[in-house]
Amino acid sequence: MNQIAKFDANHEDLIHDIAYDYYGKRLTTCSSDQKLKVWDYDEETGQWEMNEAWKAHDCSILKVAWAHPEFGQVIASCSFDRSVRIWEEQEHEMKNSGRRWVEKARLVDSRGSVQDIEFAPSHLGLKLATCAADGMVRIYEAMEVVNLAHWTLMEEFEVCSGGSKEADGNYCLSWCPSRFQAQTMVVGCAKENTAKIFRMDQSSRWQAFEVLSGHEGVVHDVSWAPNLGRSYQLIATASKDQNVRIFKLTDEGSPGATEKRWRVELVAVFPDHKAEVWKVEWNVTGTILSSSGDDGKVRLWKATFGDEWKCMSVISAEQDNDYMER
């Protein structure tokens, strides 16, 4: 029987996001109390111990993300205050001293709340993609990884078609992690109730190509699966329409073609949450998908040998132990 390890994060308001580092030994929590907290896992005690807590923004913090460890201990956070902030750990400072994590940069180009952030796959360099309520995706790069104070806005592109921007729109993004693909991402497109695949065209401008359609509500989250030897790509979406969806992308273009095309197939739809679904996330091998929703449960999905996706586990935070559905 798997066990749920509970700990009190001691935030003073709603926790909006948690993020594990690359190795799963550290996590960060962010909250409407405007604080970030970093936690380290103690293998001897099996407990999460606080590394540092600090006021990081001037409004609710919506998302937090870890950079790949080859770039050091670096996290990014975004907020309703329209900023993205980059933090770096000072390992020579004592834990919980108030000086352990230092703000290195502040990215303030967004004209609306910044709703999602994600570092690019490490083979693309130290890049960070952001999407905001102004309907724009912005990609920044630290040109000198030893100096995180300087980030350059490399590209920005509009998400919604027809030039429409929604001040209260809901946007989310996920990079394609494959090192065999040109830089590509999937973006959830607010009240269009779709997600779109963006990549560069022949003129090196970011454009929308394929559309992941069929949603009957806003797409709250998107997650591009790691690809270990598969001949196709998988993307999961979480929607306000109470469904988890998995899309299969098969390459239809000729090798080396600049404007490649994918054939998009909807291979699974799961209404099991029977409530709004807010988050989807793949494991490191792209073989198991987790989803969470307003039903207060985390569900794990895995494909059978016949490529039929099934629920393999349900975890309820309201119970002492998790339970299994097979």
Short mmCIF file of C-alpha atoms in Angstrom, two decimals:
data_model
loop_
_atom_site.label_atom_id
_atom_site.label_comp_id
_atom_site.label_asym_id
_atom_site.label_seq_id
_atom_site.Cartn_x
_atom_site.Cartn_y
_atom_site.Cartn_z
CA MET A 1 0.00 0.00 0.00
CA ASN A 2 1.38 3.40 -0.93
CA GLN A 3 1.41 6.02 1.78
CA ILE A 4 0.53 9.70 1.69
CA ALA A 5 3.04 11.90 3.46
CA LYS A 6 1.26 14.91 4.90
CA PHE A 7 2.87 18.08 6.13
CA ASP A 8 1.58 21.53 7.04
CA ALA A 9 2.97 24.13 4.66
CA ASN A 10 1.87 26.86 7.07
CA HIS A 11 0.77 29.22 4.33
CA GLU A 12 -1.71 31.87 5.43
CA ASP A 13 -3.89 31.61 2.32
CA LEU A 14 -4.72 29.38 -0.65
CA ILE A 15 -1.81 27.39 -2.12
CA HIS A 16 -1.92 27.85 -5.90
CA ASP A 17 0.92 25.62 -7.04
CA ILE A 18 3.66 23.24 -5.95
CA ALA A 19 6.65 22.22 -8.03
CA TYR A 20 9.24 19.49 -7.53
CA ASP A 21 12.82 19.94 -8.61
CA TYR A 22 14.43 17.69 -11.22
CA TYR A 23 15.27 14.96 -8.72
CA GLY A 24 12.05 15.10 -6.70
CA LYS A 25 14.00 15.82 -3.51
CA ARG A 26 12.93 19.45 -3.17
CA LEU A 27 9.68 21.29 -3.71
CA THR A 28 8.40 24.82 -3.75
CA THR A 29 4.96 26.03 -2.69
CA CYS A 30 3.37 29.35 -3.62
CA SER A 31 0.29 31.01 -2.22
CA SER A 32 -2.08 33.95 -2.13
CA ASP A 33 -0.20 35.00 0.99
CA GLN A 34 2.46 36.28 -1.50
CA LYS A 35 5.06 33.88 -0.12
CA LEU A 36 7.30 31.25 -1.65
CA LYS A 37 8.49 28.34 0.47
CA VAL A 38 11.21 25.86 -0.45
CA TRP A 39 11.22 22.44 1.19
CA ASP A 40 13.94 19.76 1.33
CA TYR A 41 13.16 16.07 1.77
CA ASP A 42 15.00 14.38 4.63
CA GLU A 43 15.46 10.72 3.70
CA GLU A 44 16.33 9.73 7.25
CA THR A 45 13.16 11.10 8.84
CA GLY A 46 10.91 10.90 5.78
CA GLN A 47 9.83 14.49 6.44
CA TRP A 48 9.82 17.67 4.39
CA GLU A 49 11.85 20.35 6.11
CA MET A 50 11.65 24.05 5.33
CA ASN A 51 14.66 25.49 3.55
CA GLU A 52 13.37 29.07 3.37
CA ALA A 53 10.17 31.12 3.26
CA TRP A 54 9.91 34.68 2.02
CA LYS A 55 7.56 37.33 0.62
CA ALA A 56 8.22 37.09 -3.11
CA HIS A 57 5.52 39.15 -4.85
CA ASP A 58 3.05 41.96 -4.24
CA CYS A 59 -0.02 39.86 -5.12
CA SER A 60 -1.06 36.21 -5.16
CA ILE A 61 1.62 33.92 -6.62
CA LEU A 62 0.10 31.67 -9.25
CA LYS A 63 2.88 29.37 -10.48
CA VAL A 64 6.43 28.35 -9.64
CA ALA A 65 8.98 26.40 -11.70
CA TRP A 66 12.45 24.93 -11.20
CA ALA A 67 15.23 25.30 -13.76
CA HIS A 68 17.28 22.25 -14.75
CA PRO A 69 19.97 21.62 -12.09
CA GLU A 70 22.77 22.08 -14.62
CA PHE A 71 21.98 25.81 -14.32
CA GLY A 72 22.17 25.75 -10.52
CA GLN A 73 19.41 25.99 -7.93
CA VAL A 74 17.11 28.44 -9.71
CA ILE A 75 13.35 28.93 -9.52
CA ALA A 76 10.93 31.28 -11.28
CA SER A 77 7.61 32.54 -9.95
CA CYS A 78 4.74 34.50 -11.48
CA SER A 79 1.91 36.51 -10.02
CA PHE A 80 -1.16 38.67 -10.37
CA ASP A 81 1.27 41.58 -9.97
CA ARG A 82 2.16 41.05 -13.68
CA SER A 83 5.76 40.11 -12.96
CA VAL A 84 7.96 37.05 -13.22
CA ARG A 85 10.78 36.85 -10.72
CA ILE A 86 13.92 34.73 -10.86
CA TRP A 87 15.40 33.42 -7.60
CA GLU A 88 18.75 31.74 -6.96
CA GLU A 89 19.83 29.83 -3.89
CA GLN A 90 22.82 31.10 -1.94
CA GLU A 91 24.11 27.82 -0.54
CA HIS A 92 26.64 29.53 1.74
CA GLU A 93 23.78 31.19 3.67
CA MET A 94 22.08 29.35 6.50
CA LYS A 95 18.66 27.83 5.93
CA ASN A 96 15.72 29.92 7.16
CA SER A 97 18.01 32.92 7.54
CA GLY A 98 16.02 35.12 5.18
CA ARG A 99 19.06 35.34 2.90
CA ARG A 100 19.10 31.84 1.42
CA TRP A 101 17.21 32.79 -1.78
CA VAL A 102 17.97 36.02 -3.62
CA GLU A 103 15.97 37.74 -6.35
CA LYS A 104 18.22 37.89 -9.41
CA ALA A 105 15.83 39.34 -12.01
CA ARG A 106 12.34 40.74 -12.48
CA LEU A 107 10.55 40.39 -15.84
CA VAL A 108 7.82 43.01 -16.19
CA ASP A 109 6.75 43.05 -19.85
CA SER A 110 3.31 41.51 -19.29
CA ARG A 111 0.24 43.73 -19.37
CA GLY A 112 -1.86 41.30 -17.37
CA SER A 113 -1.44 38.73 -14.63
CA VAL A 114 1.17 36.13 -15.53
CA GLN A 115 -0.67 32.82 -15.41
CA ASP A 116 1.87 30.16 -16.33
CA ILE A 117 5.64 29.77 -16.63
CA GLU A 118 7.89 26.91 -17.67
CA PHE A 119 11.60 26.57 -18.27
CA ALA A 120 12.51 25.17 -21.68
CA PRO A 121 14.16 21.75 -21.98
CA SER A 122 17.79 22.15 -20.96
CA HIS A 123 19.15 21.36 -24.42
CA LEU A 124 17.64 24.67 -25.60
CA GLY A 125 19.61 26.64 -23.01
CA LEU A 126 18.33 28.57 -20.02
CA LYS A 127 15.05 29.81 -21.47
CA LEU A 128 11.77 30.62 -19.75
CA ALA A 129 8.35 30.83 -21.40
CA THR A 130 5.58 32.88 -19.81
CA CYS A 131 1.94 33.39 -20.73
CA ALA A 132 -0.21 36.17 -19.36
CA ALA A 133 -3.79 37.38 -19.33
CA ASP A 134 -2.90 39.86 -22.09
CA GLY A 135 -2.94 36.88 -24.47
CA MET A 136 0.81 36.89 -25.13
CA VAL A 137 3.49 34.23 -24.76
CA ARG A 138 6.93 35.64 -24.07
CA ILE A 139 10.21 33.71 -24.21
CA TYR A 140 13.20 34.97 -22.24
CA GLU A 141 16.77 33.69 -22.24
CA ALA A 142 19.63 34.16 -19.81
CA MET A 143 22.45 34.77 -22.25
CA GLU A 144 25.07 34.22 -19.53
CA VAL A 145 24.02 31.42 -17.22
CA VAL A 146 26.56 32.58 -14.63
CA ASN A 147 24.80 35.97 -14.45
CA LEU A 148 21.08 35.53 -13.90
CA ALA A 149 20.51 39.26 -13.56
CA HIS A 150 20.30 39.66 -17.33
CA TRP A 151 17.41 38.08 -19.23
CA THR A 152 16.63 38.98 -22.84
CA LEU A 153 13.11 38.92 -24.29
CA MET A 154 13.83 36.75 -27.32
CA GLU A 155 10.34 36.30 -28.77
CA GLU A 156 6.73 37.13 -28.06
CA PHE A 157 3.63 36.03 -29.91
CA GLU A 158 -0.10 36.33 -29.63
CA VAL A 159 -2.08 33.27 -28.60
CA CYS A 160 -5.64 34.12 -29.61
CA SER A 161 -6.69 34.17 -33.25
CA GLY A 162 -8.05 37.29 -34.91
CA GLY A 163 -6.10 39.58 -32.62
CA SER A 164 -8.57 39.15 -29.76
CA LYS A 165 -7.16 39.46 -26.27
CA GLU A 166 -9.04 38.72 -23.08
CA ALA A 167 -8.13 40.55 -19.91
CA ASP A 168 -9.61 37.70 -17.87
CA GLY A 169 -8.46 34.92 -20.15
CA ASN A 170 -7.01 31.66 -18.84
CA TYR A 171 -3.77 30.60 -20.53
CA CYS A 172 -1.34 27.75 -19.90
CA LEU A 173 1.65 26.27 -21.71
CA SER A 174 3.99 23.31 -21.91
CA TRP A 175 7.22 22.86 -23.88
CA CYS A 176 7.82 19.87 -26.12
CA PRO A 177 10.62 18.09 -24.21
CA SER A 178 12.05 16.14 -27.16
CA ARG A 179 15.58 17.08 -28.22
CA PHE A 180 14.78 15.69 -31.69
CA GLN A 181 12.15 18.37 -32.34
CA ALA A 182 12.65 22.06 -33.07
CA GLN A 183 11.51 24.26 -30.18
CA THR A 184 7.77 23.76 -29.91
CA MET A 185 5.10 24.25 -27.27
CA VAL A 186 1.41 23.69 -26.65
CA VAL A 187 -0.64 26.59 -25.31
CA GLY A 188 -4.12 26.56 -23.78
CA CYS A 189 -6.07 29.36 -25.43
CA ALA A 190 -8.50 30.85 -22.92
CA LYS A 191 -12.15 31.12 -23.96
CA GLU A 192 -11.46 29.63 -27.38
CA ASN A 193 -11.72 26.33 -25.46
CA THR A 194 -8.78 24.89 -27.38
CA ALA A 195 -5.07 24.24 -27.12
CA LYS A 196 -2.75 24.97 -30.03
CA ILE A 197 0.69 23.76 -31.09
CA PHE A 198 3.07 26.67 -31.68
CA ARG A 199 6.44 26.50 -33.43
CA MET A 200 8.50 28.62 -35.77
CA ASP A 201 7.57 28.96 -39.44
CA GLN A 202 10.00 29.35 -42.34
CA SER A 203 10.44 33.01 -41.41
CA SER A 204 11.43 32.11 -37.83
CA ARG A 205 8.20 33.51 -36.41
CA TRP A 206 6.14 31.60 -33.88
CA GLN A 207 2.86 30.47 -35.42
CA ALA A 208 -0.06 28.25 -34.42
CA PHE A 209 -0.23 25.06 -36.44
CA GLU A 210 -2.27 22.13 -35.10
CA VAL A 211 -5.32 22.63 -32.86
CA LEU A 212 -6.32 20.26 -30.04
CA SER A 213 -10.08 20.64 -30.24
CA GLY A 214 -13.13 19.04 -28.63
CA HIS A 215 -13.09 20.84 -25.29
CA GLU A 216 -16.41 22.27 -24.10
CA GLY A 217 -14.84 24.59 -21.57
CA VAL A 218 -11.68 26.53 -20.83
CA VAL A 219 -8.45 24.50 -20.90
CA HIS A 220 -6.95 24.91 -17.43
CA ASP A 221 -3.72 23.01 -17.98
CA VAL A 222 -1.65 21.30 -20.69
CA SER A 223 1.25 18.85 -20.35
CA TRP A 224 3.51 17.53 -23.12
CA ALA A 225 4.73 14.02 -22.35
CA PRO A 226 8.41 13.08 -22.34
CA ASN A 227 9.09 10.83 -25.32
CA LEU A 228 11.35 7.85 -24.70
CA GLY A 229 11.52 5.95 -27.95
CA ARG A 230 7.94 6.46 -29.11
CA SER A 231 7.30 7.30 -32.75
CA TYR A 232 4.59 9.79 -31.72
CA GLN A 233 3.97 12.55 -29.17
CA LEU A 234 1.37 12.68 -26.38
CA ILE A 235 -0.25 15.79 -24.88
CA ALA A 236 -2.72 15.85 -21.99
CA THR A 237 -5.23 18.59 -21.22
CA ALA A 238 -7.32 19.47 -18.17
CA SER A 239 -10.55 21.33 -18.77
CA LYS A 240 -13.35 23.18 -17.07
CA ASP A 241 -15.71 20.73 -18.83
CA GLN A 242 -14.65 18.13 -16.20
CA ASN A 243 -12.65 16.01 -18.64
CA VAL A 244 -9.05 14.87 -18.95
CA ARG A 245 -8.02 14.34 -22.57
CA ILE A 246 -5.00 12.71 -24.18
CA PHE A 247 -4.03 13.64 -27.74
CA LYS A 248 -1.67 11.67 -29.95
CA LEU A 249 0.50 13.56 -32.47
CA THR A 250 1.98 11.62 -35.38
CA ASP A 251 4.55 13.22 -37.66
CA GLU A 252 3.18 13.57 -41.20
CA GLY A 253 5.94 15.78 -42.60
CA SER A 254 8.96 14.73 -44.56
CA PRO A 255 12.27 14.53 -42.63
CA GLY A 256 13.95 17.91 -42.36
CA ALA A 257 10.89 19.86 -43.51
CA THR A 258 10.74 23.31 -41.91
CA GLU A 259 6.97 23.46 -41.59
CA LYS A 260 6.29 19.93 -40.44
CA ARG A 261 2.78 18.80 -39.67
CA TRP A 262 1.34 16.45 -37.08
CA ARG A 263 -1.79 14.38 -37.42
CA VAL A 264 -3.79 14.94 -34.23
CA GLU A 265 -5.91 12.16 -32.73
CA LEU A 266 -7.95 12.26 -29.55
CA VAL A 267 -7.11 8.89 -27.97
CA ALA A 268 -8.70 9.19 -24.52
CA VAL A 269 -11.34 11.21 -22.66
CA PHE A 270 -11.85 10.73 -18.93
CA PRO A 271 -14.87 12.28 -17.15
CA ASP A 272 -14.07 10.46 -13.88
CA HIS A 273 -13.41 13.56 -11.77
CA LYS A 274 -17.01 14.73 -12.34
CA ALA A 275 -15.71 18.20 -11.45
CA GLU A 276 -13.46 20.83 -12.99
CA VAL A 277 -10.01 19.45 -13.73
CA TRP A 278 -7.19 21.87 -12.97
CA LYS A 279 -3.90 20.05 -13.40
CA VAL A 280 -2.33 17.31 -15.52
CA GLU A 281 1.27 16.13 -15.26
CA TRP A 282 3.29 13.26 -16.76
CA ASN A 283 5.91 11.19 -15.01
CA VAL A 284 9.52 11.41 -16.22
CA THR A 285 9.10 8.59 -18.75
CA GLY A 286 5.80 9.84 -20.17
CA THR A 287 4.04 6.57 -19.32
CA ILE A 288 1.81 7.64 -16.42
CA LEU A 289 -0.43 10.72 -16.33
CA SER A 290 -1.70 12.30 -13.13
CA SER A 291 -4.72 14.61 -12.95
CA SER A 292 -6.32 16.59 -10.15
CA GLY A 293 -9.63 18.37 -9.89
CA ASP A 294 -12.26 19.93 -7.67
CA ASP A 295 -13.30 16.47 -6.46
CA GLY A 296 -10.23 16.58 -4.21
CA LYS A 297 -8.64 13.52 -5.82
CA VAL A 298 -5.53 12.77 -7.82
CA ARG A 299 -6.03 10.12 -10.50
CA LEU A 300 -3.28 8.20 -12.24
CA TRP A 301 -3.72 6.96 -15.81
CA LYS A 302 -1.67 4.39 -17.71
CA ALA A 303 -1.95 2.73 -21.11
CA THR A 304 -2.48 -1.03 -21.35
CA PHE A 305 -0.58 -3.25 -23.78
CA GLY A 306 -3.35 -2.54 -26.26
CA ASP A 307 -2.80 1.23 -25.89
CA GLU A 308 -6.07 1.65 -24.03
CA TRP A 309 -5.78 4.19 -21.23
CA LYS A 310 -7.09 3.10 -17.84
CA CYS A 311 -7.27 4.59 -14.35
CA MET A 312 -4.69 2.72 -12.27
CA SER A 313 -4.99 4.58 -8.97
CA VAL A 314 -7.02 7.20 -7.13
CA ILE A 315 -5.52 9.18 -4.26
CA SER A 316 -7.79 11.08 -1.91
CA ALA A 317 -6.34 13.72 0.37
CA GLU A 318 -9.32 13.34 2.69
CA GLN A 319 -8.49 9.74 3.59
CA ASP A 320 -5.76 8.37 5.82
CA ASN A 321 -4.51 6.16 3.03
CA ASP A 322 -4.84 6.20 -0.69
CA TYR A 323 -6.87 3.48 -2.37
CA MET A 324 -6.60 1.69 -5.63
CA GLU A 325 -9.03 1.33 -8.48
CA ARG A 326 -8.10 -1.16 -11.15
#
